[in-house]
Amino acid sequence: LRIFFFSLQFGRTEVIDNTLNPDFVRKYILDYFFEEKQNLRFDMYDVDSKSPDLSKHDFLGQVFCTLGEVVGSPASRLEKPLGGIPGKKCGSIVLTAEELGNCRDFATMQFCANKLDKKDFFGKSDPFMVFYRSNEDGTFTICHKTEVVKNTLNPVWQSFTIPVRGLCNGDYDRTIKVEVYDWDRDGSHDFIGEFTTSYRELARGQSQFNIYEVVNPKKKMKKKKYANSGTVSVSYGAAEGDVSTRLSAIKRLTSDLTGNPSQSTSLHYMNPYQMNAYAMALKAVGEIIQDYDSDKMFPALGFGAKLPPDGRVFHEFPLNGNIENPYCNGIEGILEAYHQSLKTVQLYGPTNFAPVVNHVARYAAAVQDGSQYFVLLIITDGVISDMAQTKEAIVNAAKLPMSIIIVGVGQAEFDAMVELDGDDIRISSRGKLAERDIVQFVPFRDYMDRTGNHVLSMARLAKDVLAEIPDQFISYMKSRGIKPNPAPPPYTPAGHTHHTQI
């Protein structure tokens, strides 16, 4: 298996001989950015020789995805069918991701030993343990030492707490080596033996599986009847976690409908050769946040238009015209509904934000257990007719599991949007400050590439407007004392499934 990252080969797994269901061990560390679209390609090969030239081996299939798709999947586990060979079923690949560098878990553990080797001539032993985390290059780095327990072959060490990041860099399956020594005053401590484990094993706490033989490799080589130099057991093991930055559910997108789309001067003008600013903003932001929504179905609302048949003005209406079911299938579905709505509605002022903010807030208020988090994307030309009502709606929404992204299109002044953003002065209404900063505003014109490269413009826009979402998500969870769900059990591949880890 090889991984391509932005069209550059990132790495290759080890080769596993003679199997249709390989479980690859080698992991790859990638920098993950919530606000960016990070494309990945996985190619699978059957290795026939030691040649590094992939053309010498049989191609078995490939998969394209984004890193966000993997992280945003349930339990960060994504299964996709392998393709690339017309007319042939190539099996499937399972990709799993685990946060490493930002792991905030703490491990509390206690150990005891039984029948350790006697090392002192006039006494027993004064044992202590040294813990090492393994590095990517196969070396080990010391990360913890226990205290010395004097004159015993059956020590019980005090419990200790250590950041999981320090113990294994947040990789629960990374090897942890433990060495046991007999303490000597002159510093020439006598080696008793060693064993290896992983944090995933240690976190199980006291059990029959957490009893380790302490082995001295030199003794084992010299003595045929040598069994071990004692055993070490886990008396207690537990982890205390913090909220992760992965969003469990993100829903709701809204577009401001003002102007005449049939005129080339309109921001909604449908140019047959390129997307307008509204469509580009929708696509730029939506393509990234949709990776974190499980069903990819988004309610899309318009505001500020007269609707058929009687021409009444609405400030929140479904872009697809279906009041009972305003959901659109993915970002392409939203864009299609947006373009169709431009043909059927008459764009009309005033431009009121409060109705759509309150609309999403009603949904968010019904799910405050941390299982869902809502993101409202508003794309607007900057005109707002209900500033006081909108500020009150945002202050009320700040205590709910939701964030608001506002993208300003066109050349208007966006002073009102900057005020709603609240970066400099926290937004307030009727003397009440917003509990959290939940609004992020950016003007699209600041991201337009001078060379006309719309792909680059959209990437820059998405990166900035989404940058604050993880912190806003965490601030809500912490304010409500909501902790992440327990880590899922390790996946065991079955059937015709190829499995790797990122």
CSV table of N, CA, C and O in Angstrom, one decimal, residues 34-130:
chain,number,residue,atom,x,y,z
A,34,PHE,N,-8.6,21.2,10.4
A,34,PHE,CA,-10.1,21.2,10.2
A,34,PHE,C,-10.6,22.1,9.1
A,34,PHE,O,-11.5,21.7,8.3
A,35,GLU,N,-9.9,23.2,8.9
A,35,GLU,CA,-10.4,24.3,8.0
A,35,GLU,C,-9.9,24.1,6.6
A,35,GLU,O,-10.2,24.9,5.7
A,36,GLU,N,-9.2,23.0,6.3
A,36,GLU,CA,-8.6,22.8,4.9
A,36,GLU,C,-9.1,21.5,4.4
A,36,GLU,O,-9.4,20.5,5.1
A,37,LYS,N,-9.2,21.4,3.1
A,37,LYS,CA,-9.5,20.2,2.4
A,37,LYS,C,-8.2,19.5,2.0
A,37,LYS,O,-7.4,19.9,1.2
A,38,GLN,N,-7.9,18.3,2.7
A,38,GLN,CA,-6.7,17.6,2.5
A,38,GLN,C,-6.9,16.3,1.8
A,38,GLN,O,-7.4,15.3,2.3
A,39,ASN,N,-6.6,16.3,0.5
A,39,ASN,CA,-6.9,15.2,-0.4
A,39,ASN,C,-5.9,14.0,-0.2
A,39,ASN,O,-4.7,14.3,0.0
A,40,LEU,N,-6.4,12.8,-0.1
A,40,LEU,CA,-5.5,11.6,0.0
A,40,LEU,C,-5.9,10.6,-1.1
A,40,LEU,O,-7.0,10.5,-1.5
A,41,ARG,N,-4.8,9.8,-1.5
A,41,ARG,CA,-5.1,8.7,-2.4
A,41,ARG,C,-4.3,7.5,-1.9
A,41,ARG,O,-3.1,7.6,-1.5
A,42,PHE,N,-5.0,6.4,-1.9
A,42,PHE,CA,-4.3,5.2,-1.4
A,42,PHE,C,-4.3,4.2,-2.5
A,42,PHE,O,-5.3,3.8,-3.1
A,43,ASP,N,-3.1,3.7,-2.9
A,43,ASP,CA,-3.0,2.6,-3.9
A,43,ASP,C,-2.5,1.3,-3.3
A,43,ASP,O,-1.6,1.3,-2.4
A,44,MET,N,-3.2,0.2,-3.7
A,44,MET,CA,-2.8,-1.1,-3.2
A,44,MET,C,-2.1,-1.9,-4.2
A,44,MET,O,-2.5,-1.9,-5.4
A,45,TYR,N,-1.0,-2.6,-3.8
A,45,TYR,CA,-0.3,-3.4,-4.8
A,45,TYR,C,0.0,-4.8,-4.2
A,45,TYR,O,0.1,-5.0,-3.0
A,46,ASP,N,0.1,-5.8,-5.1
A,46,ASP,CA,0.6,-7.1,-4.7
A,46,ASP,C,2.0,-7.1,-5.1
A,46,ASP,O,2.4,-7.0,-6.2
A,47,VAL,N,2.9,-7.3,-4.0
A,47,VAL,CA,4.3,-7.2,-4.3
A,47,VAL,C,4.8,-8.6,-4.7
A,47,VAL,O,4.6,-9.6,-4.1
A,48,ASP,N,5.5,-8.6,-5.9
A,48,ASP,CA,6.1,-9.8,-6.5
A,48,ASP,C,7.6,-9.9,-6.3
A,48,ASP,O,8.1,-11.0,-6.6
A,49,SER,N,8.3,-8.8,-6.0
A,49,SER,CA,9.7,-8.9,-5.8
A,49,SER,C,10.2,-7.8,-4.9
A,49,SER,O,9.3,-7.1,-4.3
A,50,LYS,N,11.5,-7.7,-4.7
A,50,LYS,CA,12.0,-6.6,-3.8
A,50,LYS,C,12.2,-5.3,-4.5
A,50,LYS,O,12.7,-4.3,-3.9
A,51,SER,N,11.8,-5.2,-5.8
A,51,SER,CA,12.0,-4.0,-6.5
A,51,SER,C,11.1,-2.8,-6.0
A,51,SER,O,9.9,-3.0,-5.7
A,52,PRO,N,11.7,-1.6,-5.8
A,52,PRO,CA,10.9,-0.5,-5.4
A,52,PRO,C,10.1,0.1,-6.5
A,52,PRO,O,9.2,1.0,-6.2
A,53,ASP,N,10.3,-0.3,-7.7
A,53,ASP,CA,9.5,0.2,-8.8
A,53,ASP,C,8.1,-0.4,-8.8
A,53,ASP,O,8.0,-1.6,-9.0
A,54,LEU,N,7.1,0.4,-8.6
A,54,LEU,CA,5.7,-0.1,-8.5
A,54,LEU,C,5.2,-0.7,-9.8
A,54,LEU,O,4.3,-1.5,-9.8
A,55,SER,N,5.8,-0.3,-10.9
A,55,SER,CA,5.3,-0.9,-12.2
A,55,SER,C,5.7,-2.4,-12.3
A,55,SER,O,5.2,-3.1,-13.2
A,56,LYS,N,6.6,-2.9,-11.4
A,56,LYS,CA,7.0,-4.3,-11.4
A,56,LYS,C,6.0,-5.1,-10.6
A,56,LYS,O,6.2,-6.3,-10.5
A,57,HIS,N,5.0,-4.5,-10.0
A,57,HIS,CA,4.1,-5.2,-9.1
A,57,HIS,C,2.7,-5.1,-9.6
A,57,HIS,O,2.4,-4.2,-10.5
A,58,ASP,N,1.8,-5.9,-9.1
A,58,ASP,CA,0.4,-6.0,-9.6
A,58,ASP,C,-0.5,-4.9,-8.9
A,58,ASP,O,-0.5,-4.9,-7.6
A,59,PHE,N,-1.1,-4.1,-9.6
A,59,PHE,CA,-2.0,-3.0,-9.1
A,59,PHE,C,-3.3,-3.7,-8.7
A,59,PHE,O,-4.0,-4.4,-9.4
A,60,LEU,N,-3.7,-3.5,-7.4
A,60,LEU,CA,-4.9,-4.1,-6.9
A,60,LEU,C,-6.1,-3.1,-6.7
A,60,LEU,O,-7.2,-3.6,-6.5
A,61,GLY,N,-5.9,-1.8,-6.8
A,61,GLY,CA,-7.0,-0.9,-6.7
A,61,GLY,C,-6.5,0.4,-5.9
A,61,GLY,O,-5.4,0.4,-5.4
A,62,GLN,N,-7.4,1.4,-5.9
A,62,GLN,CA,-7.1,2.6,-5.3
A,62,GLN,C,-8.4,3.3,-4.7
A,62,GLN,O,-9.5,3.0,-5.1
A,63,VAL,N,-8.1,4.2,-3.8
A,63,VAL,CA,-9.2,4.9,-3.1
A,63,VAL,C,-8.8,6.4,-3.0
A,63,VAL,O,-7.7,6.7,-2.7
A,64,PHE,N,-9.8,7.3,-3.3
A,64,PHE,CA,-9.6,8.7,-3.0
A,64,PHE,C,-10.5,9.2,-1.9
A,64,PHE,O,-11.6,8.7,-1.8
A,65,CYS,N,-10.0,10.0,-1.0
A,65,CYS,CA,-10.8,10.6,0.1
A,65,CYS,C,-10.1,11.8,0.6
A,65,CYS,O,-9.0,12.2,0.1
A,66,THR,N,-10.7,12.4,1.6
A,66,THR,CA,-10.0,13.5,2.3
A,66,THR,C,-9.7,13.1,3.7
A,66,THR,O,-10.4,12.2,4.2
A,67,LEU,N,-8.8,13.8,4.3
A,67,LEU,CA,-8.5,13.5,5.7
A,67,LEU,C,-9.7,13.8,6.6
A,67,LEU,O,-10.0,13.1,7.6
A,68,GLY,N,-10.4,14.8,6.2
A,68,GLY,CA,-11.6,15.2,7.0
A,68,GLY,C,-12.7,14.1,6.9
A,68,GLY,O,-13.4,13.9,7.9
A,69,GLU,N,-12.8,13.4,5.8
A,69,GLU,CA,-13.7,12.3,5.7
A,69,GLU,C,-13.4,11.2,6.8
A,69,GLU,O,-14.3,10.6,7.4
A,70,VAL,N,-12.1,10.9,6.9
A,70,VAL,CA,-11.7,9.9,7.9
A,70,VAL,C,-12.0,10.3,9.3
A,70,VAL,O,-12.6,9.6,10.1
A,71,VAL,N,-11.5,11.6,9.6
A,71,VAL,CA,-11.7,12.1,11.0
A,71,VAL,C,-13.2,12.2,11.3
A,71,VAL,O,-13.6,12.0,12.4
A,72,GLY,N,-14.0,12.6,10.3
A,72,GLY,CA,-15.4,12.9,10.5
A,72,GLY,C,-16.3,11.7,10.5
A,72,GLY,O,-17.4,11.8,10.9
A,73,SER,N,-15.7,10.5,10.2
A,73,SER,CA,-16.5,9.3,10.2
A,73,SER,C,-16.7,8.8,11.6
A,73,SER,O,-16.0,9.1,12.5
A,74,PRO,N,-17.8,8.0,11.8
A,74,PRO,CA,-18.0,7.5,13.2
A,74,PRO,C,-16.8,6.7,13.7
A,74,PRO,O,-16.3,5.9,13.0
A,75,ALA,N,-16.4,7.0,14.9
A,75,ALA,CA,-15.2,6.5,15.5
A,75,ALA,C,-13.9,6.7,14.7
A,75,ALA,O,-12.9,6.0,14.8
A,76,SER,N,-14.0,7.7,13.8
A,76,SER,CA,-12.8,8.1,12.9
A,76,SER,C,-12.4,6.8,12.1
A,76,SER,O,-11.2,6.6,11.9
A,77,ARG,N,-13.4,6.1,11.6
A,77,ARG,CA,-13.1,4.8,10.9
A,77,ARG,C,-13.9,4.9,9.6
A,77,ARG,O,-15.1,4.9,9.6
A,78,LEU,N,-13.2,4.9,8.4
A,78,LEU,CA,-13.8,5.1,7.1
A,78,LEU,C,-13.5,3.8,6.3
A,78,LEU,O,-12.4,3.5,6.1
A,79,GLU,N,-14.6,3.2,5.8
A,79,GLU,CA,-14.4,2.1,4.9
A,79,GLU,C,-14.9,2.4,3.5
A,79,GLU,O,-16.0,2.9,3.4
A,80,LYS,N,-14.1,2.2,2.5
A,80,LYS,CA,-14.4,2.6,1.1
A,80,LYS,C,-14.0,1.4,0.2
A,80,LYS,O,-13.0,0.8,0.4
A,81,PRO,N,-14.8,1.2,-0.9
A,81,PRO,CA,-14.4,0.1,-1.8
A,81,PRO,C,-13.2,0.6,-2.7
A,81,PRO,O,-13.1,1.8,-3.0
A,82,LEU,N,-12.3,-0.3,-2.9
A,82,LEU,CA,-11.2,-0.1,-3.9
A,82,LEU,C,-11.7,0.0,-5.3
A,82,LEU,O,-12.5,-0.9,-5.7
A,83,GLY,N,-11.2,0.9,-6.1
A,83,GLY,CA,-11.6,1.0,-7.5
A,83,GLY,C,-10.4,1.1,-8.3
A,83,GLY,O,-9.2,0.9,-7.9
A,84,GLY,N,-10.6,1.5,-9.6
A,84,GLY,CA,-9.4,1.7,-10.5
A,84,GLY,C,-9.2,0.6,-11.5
A,84,GLY,O,-8.4,0.8,-12.4
A,85,ILE,N,-9.9,-0.5,-11.3
A,85,ILE,CA,-9.8,-1.6,-12.3
A,85,ILE,C,-11.2,-1.8,-12.9
A,85,ILE,O,-12.0,-2.4,-12.2
A,86,PRO,N,-11.5,-1.4,-14.1
A,86,PRO,CA,-12.8,-1.5,-14.6
A,86,PRO,C,-13.3,-2.9,-14.6
A,86,PRO,O,-12.6,-3.9,-15.0
A,87,GLY,N,-14.6,-3.1,-14.2
A,87,GLY,CA,-15.2,-4.4,-14.2
A,87,GLY,C,-14.8,-5.4,-13.2
A,87,GLY,O,-15.2,-6.6,-13.2
A,88,LYS,N,-14.0,-4.9,-12.2
A,88,LYS,CA,-13.5,-5.9,-11.2
A,88,LYS,C,-13.8,-5.4,-9.8
A,88,LYS,O,-13.6,-4.2,-9.5
A,89,LYS,N,-14.2,-6.3,-8.9
A,89,LYS,CA,-14.4,-5.9,-7.5
A,89,LYS,C,-13.0,-6.1,-6.8
A,89,LYS,O,-12.5,-7.2,-6.9
A,90,CYS,N,-12.6,-5.0,-6.2
A,90,CYS,CA,-11.2,-5.0,-5.7
A,90,CYS,C,-11.2,-5.1,-4.2
A,90,CYS,O,-10.1,-5.0,-3.6
A,91,GLY,N,-12.3,-5.4,-3.5
A,91,GLY,CA,-12.3,-5.4,-2.1
A,91,GLY,C,-12.5,-4.0,-1.5
A,91,GLY,O,-12.9,-3.1,-2.2
A,92,SER,N,-12.1,-3.8,-0.3
A,92,SER,CA,-12.3,-2.5,0.3
A,92,SER,C,-11.1,-2.2,1.3
A,92,SER,O,-10.4,-3.1,1.6
A,93,ILE,N,-11.0,-1.0,1.7
A,93,ILE,CA,-10.0,-0.6,2.5
A,93,ILE,C,-10.6,0.2,3.7
A,93,ILE,O,-11.6,0.9,3.6
A,94,VAL,N,-10.1,-0.1,4.9
A,94,VAL,CA,-10.5,0.6,6.1
A,94,VAL,C,-9.4,1.5,6.6
A,94,VAL,O,-8.3,1.1,6.8
A,95,LEU,N,-9.8,2.8,6.8
A,95,LEU,CA,-8.8,3.8,7.2
A,95,LEU,C,-9.3,4.3,8.6
A,95,LEU,O,-10.4,4.6,8.8
A,96,THR,N,-8.3,4.4,9.5
A,96,THR,CA,-8.7,4.9,10.9
A,96,THR,C,-7.7,6.0,11.2
A,96,THR,O,-6.5,6.0,10.8
A,97,ALA,N,-8.2,7.0,11.9
A,97,ALA,CA,-7.4,8.1,12.3
A,97,ALA,C,-7.5,8.3,13.8
A,97,ALA,O,-8.5,8.1,14.4
A,98,GLU,N,-6.4,8.7,14.4
A,98,GLU,CA,-6.4,9.0,15.9
A,98,GLU,C,-5.5,10.2,16.1
A,98,GLU,O,-4.4,10.4,15.6
A,99,GLU,N,-6.1,11.1,16.9
A,99,GLU,CA,-5.4,12.4,17.3
A,99,GLU,C,-4.2,12.1,18.1
A,99,GLU,O,-4.3,11.3,19.1
A,100,LEU,N,-3.0,12.6,17.7
A,100,LEU,CA,-1.8,12.3,18.5
A,100,LEU,C,-1.3,13.5,19.3
A,100,LEU,O,-1.4,13.6,20.5
A,101,GLY,N,-0.7,14.5,18.5
A,101,GLY,CA,-0.1,15.6,19.2
A,101,GLY,C,-0.9,16.4,20.2
A,101,GLY,O,-0.4,16.9,21.1
A,102,ASN,N,-2.2,16.5,19.9
A,102,ASN,CA,-3.1,17.3,20.8
A,102,ASN,C,-3.8,16.4,21.8
A,102,ASN,O,-4.8,16.9,22.4
A,103,CYS,N,-3.4,15.2,22.0
A,103,CYS,CA,-4.0,14.3,23.0
A,103,CYS,C,-3.9,15.0,24.4
A,103,CYS,O,-2.8,15.3,24.8
A,104,ARG,N,-5.0,15.2,25.1
A,104,ARG,CA,-5.0,15.8,26.4
A,104,ARG,C,-5.3,14.8,27.5
A,104,ARG,O,-5.6,15.3,28.6
A,105,ASP,N,-5.3,13.5,27.2
A,105,ASP,CA,-5.6,12.6,28.2
A,105,ASP,C,-4.5,12.4,29.3
A,105,ASP,O,-3.3,12.6,29.0
A,106,PHE,N,-4.9,12.1,30.5
A,106,PHE,CA,-4.0,11.8,31.6
A,106,PHE,C,-4.2,10.4,32.0
A,106,PHE,O,-5.4,10.0,32.2
A,107,ALA,N,-3.1,9.6,32.3
A,107,ALA,CA,-3.2,8.3,32.7
A,107,ALA,C,-2.8,8.2,34.2
A,107,ALA,O,-1.8,8.7,34.6
A,108,THR,N,-3.6,7.5,35.0
A,108,THR,CA,-3.3,7.3,36.4
A,108,THR,C,-3.1,5.8,36.6
A,108,THR,O,-4.1,5.0,36.2
A,109,MET,N,-1.9,5.3,37.1
A,109,MET,CA,-1.7,3.9,37.1
A,109,MET,C,-0.9,3.5,38.4
A,109,MET,O,-0.3,4.4,39.0
A,110,GLN,N,-1.1,2.3,38.8
A,110,GLN,CA,-0.3,1.7,39.9
A,110,GLN,C,0.1,0.3,39.6
A,110,GLN,O,-0.6,-0.4,39.0
A,111,PHE,N,1.4,0.0,40.0
A,111,PHE,CA,1.9,-1.3,39.7
A,111,PHE,C,2.4,-2.0,41.0
A,111,PHE,O,2.8,-1.3,42.0
A,112,CYS,N,2.5,-3.3,40.9
A,112,CYS,CA,3.1,-4.1,42.0
A,112,CYS,C,3.9,-5.2,41.3
A,112,CYS,O,3.6,-5.5,40.1
A,113,ALA,N,4.8,-5.9,42.0
A,113,ALA,CA,5.6,-6.9,41.5
A,113,ALA,C,5.6,-8.1,42.4
A,113,ALA,O,5.3,-8.0,43.6
A,114,ASN,N,6.0,-9.3,41.9
A,114,ASN,CA,6.0,-10.5,42.7
A,114,ASN,C,7.2,-11.3,42.3
A,114,ASN,O,7.5,-11.6,41.2
A,115,LYS,N,7.9,-11.8,43.4
A,115,LYS,CA,9.0,-12.7,43.3
A,115,LYS,C,10.1,-12.2,42.3
A,115,LYS,O,10.6,-12.9,41.4
A,116,LEU,N,10.5,-10.9,42.5
A,116,LEU,CA,11.6,-10.4,41.7
A,116,LEU,C,12.9,-11.0,42.1
A,116,LEU,O,13.0,-11.5,43.2
A,117,ASP,N,13.9,-11.0,41.2
A,117,ASP,CA,15.2,-11.5,41.6
A,117,ASP,C,15.9,-10.8,42.8
A,117,ASP,O,15.7,-9.6,42.9
A,118,LYS,N,16.5,-11.6,43.6
A,118,LYS,CA,17.3,-11.0,44.7
A,118,LYS,C,18.6,-10.5,44.2
A,118,LYS,O,19.4,-11.3,43.6
A,119,LYS,N,18.9,-9.3,44.5
A,119,LYS,CA,20.2,-8.7,43.9
A,119,LYS,C,21.2,-8.2,45.0
A,119,LYS,O,22.4,-8.1,44.7
A,120,ASP,N,20.7,-8.0,46.2
A,120,ASP,CA,21.6,-7.5,47.3
A,120,ASP,C,22.1,-8.6,48.1
A,120,ASP,O,21.4,-9.5,48.5
A,121,PHE,N,23.4,-8.6,48.4
A,121,PHE,CA,24.0,-9.7,49.2
A,121,PHE,C,23.5,-9.8,50.6
A,121,PHE,O,23.3,-10.9,51.1
A,122,PHE,N,23.3,-8.7,51.3
A,122,PHE,CA,22.9,-8.7,52.7
A,122,PHE,C,21.3,-8.5,52.8
A,122,PHE,O,20.8,-8.4,53.9
A,123,GLY,N,20.7,-8.3,51.7
A,123,GLY,CA,19.3,-8.0,51.8
A,123,GLY,C,18.5,-8.7,50.6
A,123,GLY,O,19.0,-9.7,50.1
A,124,LYS,N,17.4,-8.1,50.2
A,124,LYS,CA,16.7,-8.6,49.1
A,124,LYS,C,17.0,-7.8,47.8
A,124,LYS,O,18.0,-8.0,47.2
A,125,SER,N,16.1,-6.9,47.5
A,125,SER,CA,16.3,-5.9,46.4
A,125,SER,C,15.6,-4.6,46.7
A,125,SER,O,14.7,-4.6,47.6
A,126,ASP,N,16.1,-3.6,46.1
A,126,ASP,CA,15.4,-2.2,46.3
A,126,ASP,C,14.9,-1.8,44.9
A,126,ASP,O,15.5,-1.0,44.2
A,127,PRO,N,13.8,-2.4,44.5
A,127,PRO,CA,13.4,-2.3,43.1
A,127,PRO,C,12.7,-0.9,42.7
A,127,PRO,O,12.0,-0.3,43.6
A,128,PHE,N,12.9,-0.5,41.5
A,128,PHE,CA,12.2,0.6,40.9
A,128,PHE,C,12.0,0.3,39.4
A,128,PHE,O,12.7,-0.5,38.8
A,129,MET,N,11.1,1.0,38.8
A,129,MET,CA,10.8,0.8,37.3
A,129,MET,C,11.1,2.1,36.5
A,129,MET,O,10.9,3.2,37.0
A,130,VAL,N,11.5,1.8,35.3
A,130,VAL,CA,11.7,2.9,34.3
A,130,VAL,C,10.8,2.7,33.1
A,130,VAL,O,10.9,1.6,32.5
